[in-house]
Structures are given as structure tokens and as C-alpha cells.
Coordinates of N, CA and C in Angstrom, one line a residue:
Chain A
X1160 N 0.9 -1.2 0.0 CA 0.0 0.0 0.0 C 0.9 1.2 0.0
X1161 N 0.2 2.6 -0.3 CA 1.1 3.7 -0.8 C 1.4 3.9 1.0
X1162 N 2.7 4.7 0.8 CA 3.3 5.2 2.2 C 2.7 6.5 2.3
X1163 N 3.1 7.1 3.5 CA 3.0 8.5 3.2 C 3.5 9.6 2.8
X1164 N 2.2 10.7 2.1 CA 3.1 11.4 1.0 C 2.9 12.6 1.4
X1165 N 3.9 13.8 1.4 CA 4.2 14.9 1.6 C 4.6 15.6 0.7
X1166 N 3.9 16.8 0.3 CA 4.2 17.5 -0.8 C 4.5 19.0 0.1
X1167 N 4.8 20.1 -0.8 CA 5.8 19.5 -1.9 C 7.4 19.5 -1.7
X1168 N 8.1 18.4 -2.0 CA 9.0 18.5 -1.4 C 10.7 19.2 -0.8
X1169 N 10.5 20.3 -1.7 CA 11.5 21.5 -1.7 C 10.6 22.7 -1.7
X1170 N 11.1 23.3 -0.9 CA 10.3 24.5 -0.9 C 11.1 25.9 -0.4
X1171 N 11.1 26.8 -1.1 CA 12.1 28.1 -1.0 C 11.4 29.2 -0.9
X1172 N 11.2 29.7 0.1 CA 10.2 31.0 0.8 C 11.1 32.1 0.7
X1173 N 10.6 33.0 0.9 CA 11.1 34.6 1.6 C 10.8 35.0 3.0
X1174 N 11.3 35.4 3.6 CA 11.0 36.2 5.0 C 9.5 36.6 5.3
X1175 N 9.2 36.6 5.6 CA 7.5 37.2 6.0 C 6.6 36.4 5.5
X1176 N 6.8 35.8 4.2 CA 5.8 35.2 4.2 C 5.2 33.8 4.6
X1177 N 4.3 33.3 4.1 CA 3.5 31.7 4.7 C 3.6 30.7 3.8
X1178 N 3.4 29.7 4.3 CA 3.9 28.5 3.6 C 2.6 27.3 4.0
X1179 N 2.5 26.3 3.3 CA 1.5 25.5 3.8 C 1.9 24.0 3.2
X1180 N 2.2 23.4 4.2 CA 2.7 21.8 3.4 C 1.4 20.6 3.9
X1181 N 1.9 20.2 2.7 CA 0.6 18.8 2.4 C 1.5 17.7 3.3
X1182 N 0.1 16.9 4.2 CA 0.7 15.5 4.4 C -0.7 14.5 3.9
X1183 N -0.4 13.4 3.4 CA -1.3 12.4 3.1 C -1.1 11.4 3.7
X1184 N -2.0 10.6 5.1 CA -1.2 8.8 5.4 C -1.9 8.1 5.1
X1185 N -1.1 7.0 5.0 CA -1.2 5.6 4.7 C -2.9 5.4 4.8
X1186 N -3.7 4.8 4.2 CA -4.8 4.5 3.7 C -5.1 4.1 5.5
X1187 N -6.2 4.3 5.8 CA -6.8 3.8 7.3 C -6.0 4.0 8.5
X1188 N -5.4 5.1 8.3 CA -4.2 5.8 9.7 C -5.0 6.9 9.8
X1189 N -5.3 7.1 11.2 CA -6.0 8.4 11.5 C -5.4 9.7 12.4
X1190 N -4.3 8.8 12.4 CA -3.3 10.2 13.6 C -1.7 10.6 13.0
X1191 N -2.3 11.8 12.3 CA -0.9 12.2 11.9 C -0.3 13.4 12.6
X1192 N 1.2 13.2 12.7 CA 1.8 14.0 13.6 C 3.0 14.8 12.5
X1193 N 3.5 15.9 13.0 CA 4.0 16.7 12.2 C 5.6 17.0 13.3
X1194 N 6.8 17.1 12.7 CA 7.9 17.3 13.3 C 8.6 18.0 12.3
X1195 N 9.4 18.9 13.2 CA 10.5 19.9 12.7 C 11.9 19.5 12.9
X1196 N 12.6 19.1 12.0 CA 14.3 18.5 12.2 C 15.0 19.5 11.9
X1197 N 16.1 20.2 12.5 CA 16.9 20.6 12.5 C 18.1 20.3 12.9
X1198 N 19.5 20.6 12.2 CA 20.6 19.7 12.6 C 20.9 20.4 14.1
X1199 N 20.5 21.6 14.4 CA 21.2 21.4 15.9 C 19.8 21.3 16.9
X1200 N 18.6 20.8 16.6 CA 17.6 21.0 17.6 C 17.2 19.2 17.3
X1201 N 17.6 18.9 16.5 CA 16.7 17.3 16.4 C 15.5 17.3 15.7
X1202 N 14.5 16.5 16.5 CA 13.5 16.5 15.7 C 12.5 16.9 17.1
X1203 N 11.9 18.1 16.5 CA 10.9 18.5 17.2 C 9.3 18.6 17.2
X1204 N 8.8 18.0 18.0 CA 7.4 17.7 17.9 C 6.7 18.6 17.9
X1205 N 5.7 19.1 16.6 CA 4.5 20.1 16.6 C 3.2 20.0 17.4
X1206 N 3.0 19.1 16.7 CA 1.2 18.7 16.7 C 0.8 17.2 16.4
X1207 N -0.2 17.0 16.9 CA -0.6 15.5 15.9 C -2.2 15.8 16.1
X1208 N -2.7 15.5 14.9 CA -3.8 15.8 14.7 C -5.0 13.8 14.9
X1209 N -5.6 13.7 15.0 CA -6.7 12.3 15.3 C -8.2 12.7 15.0
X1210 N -8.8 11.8 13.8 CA -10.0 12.2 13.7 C -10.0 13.8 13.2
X1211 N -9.6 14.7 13.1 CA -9.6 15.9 12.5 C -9.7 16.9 13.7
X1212 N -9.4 16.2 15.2 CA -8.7 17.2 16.3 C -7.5 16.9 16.5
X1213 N -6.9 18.7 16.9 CA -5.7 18.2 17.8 C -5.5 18.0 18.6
X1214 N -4.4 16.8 19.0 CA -4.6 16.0 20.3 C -3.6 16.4 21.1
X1215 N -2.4 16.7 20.4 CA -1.9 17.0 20.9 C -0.9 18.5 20.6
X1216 N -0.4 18.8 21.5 CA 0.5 20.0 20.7 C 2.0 20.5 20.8
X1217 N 3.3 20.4 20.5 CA 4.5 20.7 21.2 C 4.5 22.4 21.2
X1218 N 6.1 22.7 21.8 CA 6.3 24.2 22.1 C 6.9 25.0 21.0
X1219 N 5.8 25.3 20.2 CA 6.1 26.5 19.1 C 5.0 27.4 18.9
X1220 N 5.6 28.8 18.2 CA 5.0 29.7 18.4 C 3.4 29.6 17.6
X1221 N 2.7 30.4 17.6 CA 1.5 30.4 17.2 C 1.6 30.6 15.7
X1222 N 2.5 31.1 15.0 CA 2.6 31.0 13.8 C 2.4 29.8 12.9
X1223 N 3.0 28.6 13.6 CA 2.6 27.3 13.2 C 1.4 26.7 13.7
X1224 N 0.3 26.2 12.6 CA -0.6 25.9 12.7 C -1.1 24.6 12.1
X1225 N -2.1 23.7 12.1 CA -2.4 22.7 11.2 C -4.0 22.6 11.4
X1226 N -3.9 21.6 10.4 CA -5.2 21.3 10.5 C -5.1 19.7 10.0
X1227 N -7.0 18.6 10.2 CA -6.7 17.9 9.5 C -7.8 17.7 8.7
X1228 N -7.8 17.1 7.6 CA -9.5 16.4 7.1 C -10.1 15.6 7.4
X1229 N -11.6 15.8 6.8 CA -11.8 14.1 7.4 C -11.6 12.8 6.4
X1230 N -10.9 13.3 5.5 CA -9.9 12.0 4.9 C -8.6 11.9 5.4
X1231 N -8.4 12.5 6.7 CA -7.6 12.4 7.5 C -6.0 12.9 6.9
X1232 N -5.9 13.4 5.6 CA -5.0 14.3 5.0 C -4.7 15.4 6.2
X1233 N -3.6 15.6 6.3 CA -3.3 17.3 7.5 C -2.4 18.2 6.0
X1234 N -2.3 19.3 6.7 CA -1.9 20.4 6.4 C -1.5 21.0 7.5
X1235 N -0.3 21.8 7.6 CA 0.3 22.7 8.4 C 0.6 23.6 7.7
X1236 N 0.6 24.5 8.8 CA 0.8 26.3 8.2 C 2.2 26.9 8.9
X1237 N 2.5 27.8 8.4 CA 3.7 28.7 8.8 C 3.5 30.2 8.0
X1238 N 3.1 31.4 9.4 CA 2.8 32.6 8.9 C 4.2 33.1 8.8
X1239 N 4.1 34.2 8.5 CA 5.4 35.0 8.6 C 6.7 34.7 9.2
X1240 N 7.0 33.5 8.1 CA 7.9 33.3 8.2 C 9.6 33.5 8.4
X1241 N 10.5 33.3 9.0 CA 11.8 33.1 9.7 C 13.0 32.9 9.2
X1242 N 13.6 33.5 9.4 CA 14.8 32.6 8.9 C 15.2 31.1 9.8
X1243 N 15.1 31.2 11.0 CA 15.6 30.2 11.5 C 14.0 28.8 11.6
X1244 N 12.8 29.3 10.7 CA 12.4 28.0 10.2 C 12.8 27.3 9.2
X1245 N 13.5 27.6 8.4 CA 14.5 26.9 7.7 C 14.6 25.7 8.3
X1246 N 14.3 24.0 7.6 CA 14.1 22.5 8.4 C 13.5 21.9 7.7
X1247 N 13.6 20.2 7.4 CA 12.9 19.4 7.4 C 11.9 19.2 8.0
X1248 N 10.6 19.3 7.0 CA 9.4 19.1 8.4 C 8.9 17.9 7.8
X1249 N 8.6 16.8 8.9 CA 8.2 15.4 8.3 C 7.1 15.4 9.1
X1250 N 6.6 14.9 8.4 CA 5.3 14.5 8.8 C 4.8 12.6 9.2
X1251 N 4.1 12.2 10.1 CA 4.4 10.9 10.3 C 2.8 10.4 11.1
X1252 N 2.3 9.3 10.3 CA 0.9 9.1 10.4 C 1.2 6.9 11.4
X1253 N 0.0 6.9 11.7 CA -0.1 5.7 12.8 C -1.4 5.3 12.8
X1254 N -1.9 4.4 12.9 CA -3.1 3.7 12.8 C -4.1 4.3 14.3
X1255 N -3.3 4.2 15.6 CA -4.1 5.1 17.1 C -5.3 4.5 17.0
X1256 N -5.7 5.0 17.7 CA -7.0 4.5 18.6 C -6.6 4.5 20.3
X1257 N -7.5 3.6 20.6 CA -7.1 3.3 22.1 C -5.8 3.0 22.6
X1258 N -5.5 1.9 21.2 CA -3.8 1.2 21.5 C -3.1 2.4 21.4
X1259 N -1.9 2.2 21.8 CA -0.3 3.3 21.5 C 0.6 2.6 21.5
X1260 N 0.2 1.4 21.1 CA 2.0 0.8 20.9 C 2.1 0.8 19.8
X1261 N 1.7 1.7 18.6 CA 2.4 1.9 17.0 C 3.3 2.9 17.2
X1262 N 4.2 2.2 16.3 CA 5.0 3.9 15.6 C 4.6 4.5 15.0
X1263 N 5.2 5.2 14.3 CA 5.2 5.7 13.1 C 5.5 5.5 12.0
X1264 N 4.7 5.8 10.9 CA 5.3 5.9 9.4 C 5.6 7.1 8.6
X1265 N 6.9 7.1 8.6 CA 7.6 8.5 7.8 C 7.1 8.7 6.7
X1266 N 6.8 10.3 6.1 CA 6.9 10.5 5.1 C 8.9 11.1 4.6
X1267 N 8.8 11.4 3.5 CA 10.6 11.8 3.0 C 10.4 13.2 4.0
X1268 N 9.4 14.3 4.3 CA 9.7 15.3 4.7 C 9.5 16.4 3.3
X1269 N 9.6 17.8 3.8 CA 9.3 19.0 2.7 C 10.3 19.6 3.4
X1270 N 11.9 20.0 2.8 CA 13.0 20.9 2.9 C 12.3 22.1 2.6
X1271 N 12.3 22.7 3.5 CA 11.8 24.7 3.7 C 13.2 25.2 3.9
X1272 N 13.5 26.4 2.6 CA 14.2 26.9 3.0 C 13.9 28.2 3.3
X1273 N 13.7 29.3 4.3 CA 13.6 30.4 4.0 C 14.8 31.2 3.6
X1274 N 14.4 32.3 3.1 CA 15.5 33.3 2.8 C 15.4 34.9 3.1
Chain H
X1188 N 6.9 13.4 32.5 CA 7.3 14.2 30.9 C 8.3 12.6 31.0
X1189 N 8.2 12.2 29.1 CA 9.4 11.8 28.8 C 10.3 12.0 28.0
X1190 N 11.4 12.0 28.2 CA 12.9 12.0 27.2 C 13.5 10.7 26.8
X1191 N 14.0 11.2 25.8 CA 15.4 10.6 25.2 C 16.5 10.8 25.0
X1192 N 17.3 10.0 25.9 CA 19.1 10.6 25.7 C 20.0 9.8 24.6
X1193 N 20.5 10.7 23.8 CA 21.1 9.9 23.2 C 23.2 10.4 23.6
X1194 N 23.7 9.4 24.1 CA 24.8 10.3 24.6 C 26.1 10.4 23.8
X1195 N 26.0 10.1 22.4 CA 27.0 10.2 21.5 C 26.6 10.5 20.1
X1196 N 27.0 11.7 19.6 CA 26.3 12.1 18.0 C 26.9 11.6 17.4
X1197 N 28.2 10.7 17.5 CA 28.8 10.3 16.2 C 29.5 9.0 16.9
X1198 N 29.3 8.1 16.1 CA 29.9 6.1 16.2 C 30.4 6.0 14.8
X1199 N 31.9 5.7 15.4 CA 32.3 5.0 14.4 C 33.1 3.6 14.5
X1200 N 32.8 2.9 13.4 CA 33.0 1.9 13.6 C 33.4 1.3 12.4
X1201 N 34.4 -0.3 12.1 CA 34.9 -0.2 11.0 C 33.8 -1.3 10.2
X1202 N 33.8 -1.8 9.0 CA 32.8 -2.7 8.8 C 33.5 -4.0 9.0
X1203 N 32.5 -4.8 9.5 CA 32.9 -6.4 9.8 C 32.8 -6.3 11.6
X1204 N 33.0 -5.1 12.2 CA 32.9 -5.0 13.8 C 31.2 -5.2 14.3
X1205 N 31.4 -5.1 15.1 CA 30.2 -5.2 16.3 C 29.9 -3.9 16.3
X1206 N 28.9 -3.2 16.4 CA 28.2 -1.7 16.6 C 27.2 -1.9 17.7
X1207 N 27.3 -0.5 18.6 CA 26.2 -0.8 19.4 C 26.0 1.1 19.5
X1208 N 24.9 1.6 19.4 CA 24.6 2.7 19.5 C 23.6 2.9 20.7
X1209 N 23.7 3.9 21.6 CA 23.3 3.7 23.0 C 22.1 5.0 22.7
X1210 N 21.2 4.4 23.6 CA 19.9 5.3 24.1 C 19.4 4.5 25.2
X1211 N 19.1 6.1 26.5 CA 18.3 6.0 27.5 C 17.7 6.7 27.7
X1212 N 16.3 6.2 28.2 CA 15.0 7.1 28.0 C 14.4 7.1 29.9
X1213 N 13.4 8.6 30.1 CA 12.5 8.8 31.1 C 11.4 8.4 30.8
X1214 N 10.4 7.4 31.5 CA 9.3 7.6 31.2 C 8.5 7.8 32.7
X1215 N 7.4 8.3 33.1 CA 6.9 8.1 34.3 C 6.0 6.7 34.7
X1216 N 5.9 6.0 33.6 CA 5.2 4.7 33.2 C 6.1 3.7 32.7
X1217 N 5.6 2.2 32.0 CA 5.9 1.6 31.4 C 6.8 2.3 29.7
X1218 N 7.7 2.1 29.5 CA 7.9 2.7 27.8 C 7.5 1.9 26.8
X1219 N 7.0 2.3 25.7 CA 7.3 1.6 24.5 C 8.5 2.5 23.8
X1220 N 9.5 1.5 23.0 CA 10.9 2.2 22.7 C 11.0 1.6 21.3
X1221 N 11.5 3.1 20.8 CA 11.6 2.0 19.1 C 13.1 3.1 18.3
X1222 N 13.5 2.6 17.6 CA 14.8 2.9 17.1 C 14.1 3.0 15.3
X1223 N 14.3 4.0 14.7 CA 14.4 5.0 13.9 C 15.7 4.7 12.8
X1224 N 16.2 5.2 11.4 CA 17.3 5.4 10.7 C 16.8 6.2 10.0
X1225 N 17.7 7.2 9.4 CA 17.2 8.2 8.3 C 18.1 8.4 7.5
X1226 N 18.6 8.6 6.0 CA 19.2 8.3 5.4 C 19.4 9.8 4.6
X1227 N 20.0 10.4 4.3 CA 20.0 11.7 4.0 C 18.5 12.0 2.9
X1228 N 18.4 13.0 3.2 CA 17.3 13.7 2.6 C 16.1 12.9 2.0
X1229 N 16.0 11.6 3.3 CA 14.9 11.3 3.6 C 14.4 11.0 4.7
X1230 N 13.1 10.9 5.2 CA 12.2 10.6 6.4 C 12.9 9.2 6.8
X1231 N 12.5 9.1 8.1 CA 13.1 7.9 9.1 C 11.8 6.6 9.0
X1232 N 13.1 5.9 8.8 CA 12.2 4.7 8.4 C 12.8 4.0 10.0
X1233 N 11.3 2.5 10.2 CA 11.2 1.8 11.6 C 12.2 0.7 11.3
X1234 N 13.1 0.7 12.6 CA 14.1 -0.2 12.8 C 13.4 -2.0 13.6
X1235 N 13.2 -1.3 15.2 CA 12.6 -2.2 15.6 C 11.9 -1.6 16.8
X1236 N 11.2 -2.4 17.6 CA 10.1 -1.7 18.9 C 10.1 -2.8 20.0
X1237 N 10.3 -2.1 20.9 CA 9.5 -3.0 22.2 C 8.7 -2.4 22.8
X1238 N 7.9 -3.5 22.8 CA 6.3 -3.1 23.7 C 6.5 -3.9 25.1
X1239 N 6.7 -5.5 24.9 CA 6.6 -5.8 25.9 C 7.1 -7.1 25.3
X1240 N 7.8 -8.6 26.7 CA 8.1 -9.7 26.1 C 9.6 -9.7 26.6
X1241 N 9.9 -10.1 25.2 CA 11.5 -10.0 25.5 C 12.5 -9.4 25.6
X1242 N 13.8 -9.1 26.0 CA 14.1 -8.0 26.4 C 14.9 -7.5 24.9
X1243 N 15.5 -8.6 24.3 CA 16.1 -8.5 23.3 C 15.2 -9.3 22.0
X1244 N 15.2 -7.6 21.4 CA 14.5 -7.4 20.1 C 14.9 -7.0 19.0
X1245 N 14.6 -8.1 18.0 CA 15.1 -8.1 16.1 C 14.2 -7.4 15.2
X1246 N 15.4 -6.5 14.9 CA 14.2 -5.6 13.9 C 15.0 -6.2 12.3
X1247 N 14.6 -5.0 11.6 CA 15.5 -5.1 10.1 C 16.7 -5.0 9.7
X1248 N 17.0 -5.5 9.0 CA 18.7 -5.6 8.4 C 19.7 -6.1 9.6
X1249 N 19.3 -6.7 10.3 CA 19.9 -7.4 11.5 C 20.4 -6.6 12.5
X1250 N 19.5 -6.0 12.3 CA 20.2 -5.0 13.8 C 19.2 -5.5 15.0
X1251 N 19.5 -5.5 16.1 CA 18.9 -6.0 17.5 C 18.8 -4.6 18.5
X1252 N 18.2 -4.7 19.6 CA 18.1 -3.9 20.8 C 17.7 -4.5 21.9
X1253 N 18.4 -3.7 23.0 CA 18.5 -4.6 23.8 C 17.5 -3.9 25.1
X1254 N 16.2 -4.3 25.7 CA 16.0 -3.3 26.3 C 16.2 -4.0 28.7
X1255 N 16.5 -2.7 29.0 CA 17.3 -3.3 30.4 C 16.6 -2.0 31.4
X1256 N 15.4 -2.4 31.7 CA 14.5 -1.6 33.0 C 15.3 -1.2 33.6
X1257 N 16.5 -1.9 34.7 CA 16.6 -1.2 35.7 C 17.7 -0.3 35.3
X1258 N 18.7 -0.1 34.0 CA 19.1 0.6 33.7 C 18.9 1.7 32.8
X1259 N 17.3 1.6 32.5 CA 16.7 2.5 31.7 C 17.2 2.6 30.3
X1260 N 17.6 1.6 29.4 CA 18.5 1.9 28.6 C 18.0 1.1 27.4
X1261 N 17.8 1.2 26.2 CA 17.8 0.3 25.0 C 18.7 0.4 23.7
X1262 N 19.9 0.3 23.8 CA 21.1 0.3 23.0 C 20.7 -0.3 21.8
X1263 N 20.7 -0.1 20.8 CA 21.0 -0.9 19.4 C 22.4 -1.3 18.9
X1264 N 22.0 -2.6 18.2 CA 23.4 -3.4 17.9 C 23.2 -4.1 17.2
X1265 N 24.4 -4.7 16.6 CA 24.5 -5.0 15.5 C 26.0 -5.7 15.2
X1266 N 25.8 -7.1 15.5 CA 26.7 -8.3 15.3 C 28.1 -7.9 14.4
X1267 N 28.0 -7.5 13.2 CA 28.6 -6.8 12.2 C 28.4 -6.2 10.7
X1268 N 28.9 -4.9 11.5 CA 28.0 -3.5 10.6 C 28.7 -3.9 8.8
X1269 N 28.1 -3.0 8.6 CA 28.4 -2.8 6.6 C 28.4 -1.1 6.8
X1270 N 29.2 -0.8 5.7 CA 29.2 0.6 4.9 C 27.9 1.0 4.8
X1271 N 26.7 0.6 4.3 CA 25.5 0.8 4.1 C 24.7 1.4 5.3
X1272 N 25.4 1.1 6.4 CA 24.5 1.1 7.4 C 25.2 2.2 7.9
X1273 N 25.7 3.1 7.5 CA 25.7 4.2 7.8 C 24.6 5.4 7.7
X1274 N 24.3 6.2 8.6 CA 23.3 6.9 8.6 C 23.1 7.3 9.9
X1275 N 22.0 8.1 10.0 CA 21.4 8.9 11.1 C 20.5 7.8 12.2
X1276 N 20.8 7.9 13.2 CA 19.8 6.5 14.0 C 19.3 7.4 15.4
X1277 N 18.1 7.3 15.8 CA 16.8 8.0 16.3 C 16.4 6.8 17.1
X1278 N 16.3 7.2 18.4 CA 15.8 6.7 19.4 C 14.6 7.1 20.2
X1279 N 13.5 6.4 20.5 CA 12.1 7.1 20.9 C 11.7 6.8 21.7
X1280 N 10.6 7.4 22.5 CA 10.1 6.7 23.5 C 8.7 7.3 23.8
X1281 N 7.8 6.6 23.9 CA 6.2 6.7 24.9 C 5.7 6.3 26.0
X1282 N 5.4 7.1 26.7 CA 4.9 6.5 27.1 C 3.7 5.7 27.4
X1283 N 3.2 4.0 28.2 CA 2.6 3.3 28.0 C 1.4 3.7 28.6
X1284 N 1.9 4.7 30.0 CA 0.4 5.0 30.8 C -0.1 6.1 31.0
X1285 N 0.3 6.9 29.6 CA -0.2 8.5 29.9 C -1.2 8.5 29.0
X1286 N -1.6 8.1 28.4 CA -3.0 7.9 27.4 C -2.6 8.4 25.8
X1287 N -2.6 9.1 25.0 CA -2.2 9.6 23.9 C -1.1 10.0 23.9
X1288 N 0.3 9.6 24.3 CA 1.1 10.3 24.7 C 1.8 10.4 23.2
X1289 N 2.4 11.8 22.9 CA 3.3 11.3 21.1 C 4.7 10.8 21.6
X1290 N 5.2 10.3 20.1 CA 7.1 9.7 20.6 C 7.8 10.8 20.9
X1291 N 8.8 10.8 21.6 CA 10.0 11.7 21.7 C 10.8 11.0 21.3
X1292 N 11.7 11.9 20.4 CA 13.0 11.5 19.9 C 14.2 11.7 20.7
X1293 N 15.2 11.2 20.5 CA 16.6 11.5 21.1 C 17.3 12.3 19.6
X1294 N 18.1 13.2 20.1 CA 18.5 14.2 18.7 C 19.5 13.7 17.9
X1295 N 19.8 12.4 17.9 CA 20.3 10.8 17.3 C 21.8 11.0 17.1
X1296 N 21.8 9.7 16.7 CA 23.5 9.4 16.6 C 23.8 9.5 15.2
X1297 N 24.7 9.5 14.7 CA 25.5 9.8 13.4 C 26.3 8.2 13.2
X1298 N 25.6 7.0 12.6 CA 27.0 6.1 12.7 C 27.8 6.0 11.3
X1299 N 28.9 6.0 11.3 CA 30.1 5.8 10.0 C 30.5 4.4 10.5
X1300 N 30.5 3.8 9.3 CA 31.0 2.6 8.7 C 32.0 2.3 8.2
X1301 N 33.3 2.4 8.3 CA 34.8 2.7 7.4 C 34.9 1.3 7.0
X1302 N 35.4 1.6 5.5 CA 35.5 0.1 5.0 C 37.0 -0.8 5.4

């Protein structure tokens, strides 16, 4: 079955402005989570969205935002953008429910460069 | 709250040796612990996971983990490494009794393979 897909996957911004990246998972995965890699911060946890709430949320500013559908596709936002959001943002979807012993399934990620 | 320590960014090791890449995690509960690889300029694909069972667990391409409660610790290893298996390796943890809890990563290791 198809993995998960993130578009699009290079992306080269300007300062101020906003950005919005696609995530699609895996056919009947309902909780997709969104992370920011950076080589000196790792990989940092945004949001993860379930059923089309979010469940959960990490420590970033309000500028970063998401959403999901109820084909369970997410989207994340980034307003006025930074130089130092420049990062791999990968996105990573799991089947959830009650259970929590799944991992995750990677997408490749969307390289944001700002400038 | 839980973490992930990863206490070494870079392993090297020659190929044909024994590899073992160390992570130790907080959890307030039970953990589930799963080991990660990412390969340049793509998303992290699943190594192996412990939920529960045995302590020592086979994931892909022969790599093992080893997990040890009272030392809080789940090291990955690997009998004898290859060139190929060089890459970025990500250590995680959840926990089992906080209800939706998402993975934390450890901000991973770097392993080189010298031929």
C-alpha cells in the first residue's frame, strides 16, 4: 500500500511570508503527527492531529498551525515566516485508537528553505 | 514528561565490527521504545520496537536492541556493521500510561562505517 506522502517536497520561501505543506497517510491511519528537524535541535514535535482534532501540541509559536480532514490528509501552516524555520518538516501518520503501541510511518519530509 | 538521551552524535566503527549505538529514555510509566534510521534527505524509516516480552529485540537488516529496565537503557546493535549502514539513527520513547502520549525522539546518533 502507498506510504506517506508529503508534498511538496523542496520548498524556498522569503521572509515574511507563509507556507503550507501537504501531508497524506497511509490508507486507514487516523493520527498524523507533524515534526521539525533541525541539525542542531533534532526532531521536534509540533502537533498531531486524530479524527480531524488536535490531540496533541509541542512548544512552538503560534505561527505554526495545522489542520486535518476528514480523509484524515493534514496540512500545516507557517505565517510570517523566519529565517531560523528553515528545516525538514516530516510529517508521520499511525493507525491510534485506544492502542499506542504503534509507531510511526515516515513521510521523506518538505526541505523549507527560507530566505 | 518523557525524554530521550542519546549520549554520543557520532559512532564509528569499521565494517565487519560489532556496533552498538546507546539510548536512554524517562518515562513516568511503562515505555514503549523504538529505534528509527534516516538516510540523508529522507524521512526515518522503523528499525525495531519494544512493547513488551522479551528484552532483546530483532528488527531489520539485523540490527537487535537490547532493552534493560533497571538501567533505563535500549542500545542498538548489530553483530557486524556494513558501509550501508551508515546513517542517522533516532531513538524514541512513549509513554505506555499517559494515554495519547506522542514519541520523543533522542537528537540521534551519526553512525560511519569505514570500510
Amino acid at each position: 500500500k502507498a506510504g506517506v506522502t508529503q508534498t511538496p517536497r523542496y520548498l524556498i520561501k522569503t521572509r515574511g511570508q507563509q507556507v503550507t505543506l501537504s501531508c497524506s497517510p497511509i490508507s486507514g491511519h487516523r493520527s498524523v503527527s507533524w515534526y521539525q528537524q533541525t541539525p542542531g535541535q533534532g526532531l521536534q514535535f509540533l502537533f498531531e492531529y486524530f479524527s480531524e482534532t488536535q490531540r496533541n501540541k509541542g512548544n512552538f509559536p503560534g505561527r505554526f498551525s495545522g489542520r486535518q480532514f476528514s480523509n484524515s490528509r493534514s496540512e500545516m501552516n507557517v505565517s510570517t515566516l523566519e529565517l531560523g524555520d528553515s528545516a525538514l518538516y516530516l510529517c508521520a501518520s499511525s493507525p491510534e485508537g485506544v492502542r499506542i503501541n504503534y509507531g510511526y510511518t515516515f513521510g521523506s519530509g518538505t526541505r523549507l528553505t527560507v530566505v | 514528561a518523557q525524554s530521550v538521551a542519546q549520549p554520543e552524535d557520532q559512532v564509528n566503527v569499521a565494517e565487519g565490527n560489532p556496533l552498538t549505538v546507546k539510548c536512554t529514555y524517562s518515562v513516568s510509566g511503562n515505555p514503549y521504545l523504538f529505534w528509527y534510521v534516516q538516510y540523508p534527505n529522507r524521512g526515518l524509516q522503523f528499525l525495531l520496537k519494544y512493547i513488551t516480552g522479551d528484552n532483546l529485540v530483532k528488527g531489520s537488516y539485523g540490527f537487535e536492541a537490547e532493552f534493560n529496565k533497571s538501567q533505563t537503557s535500549f542500545h542498538l546493535k548489530k553483530p557486524s556493521a556494513l558501509v550501508s549502514d551508515s546513517a542517522l539513527y533516532f531513538c524514541a520513547v512513549r509513554d505506555m500510561n499517559s494515554g495519547y502520549s506522542t514519541l520523543t525522539f533522542g537528537k540521534g546518533t551519526m553512525l560511519l562505517v569505514s570500510p
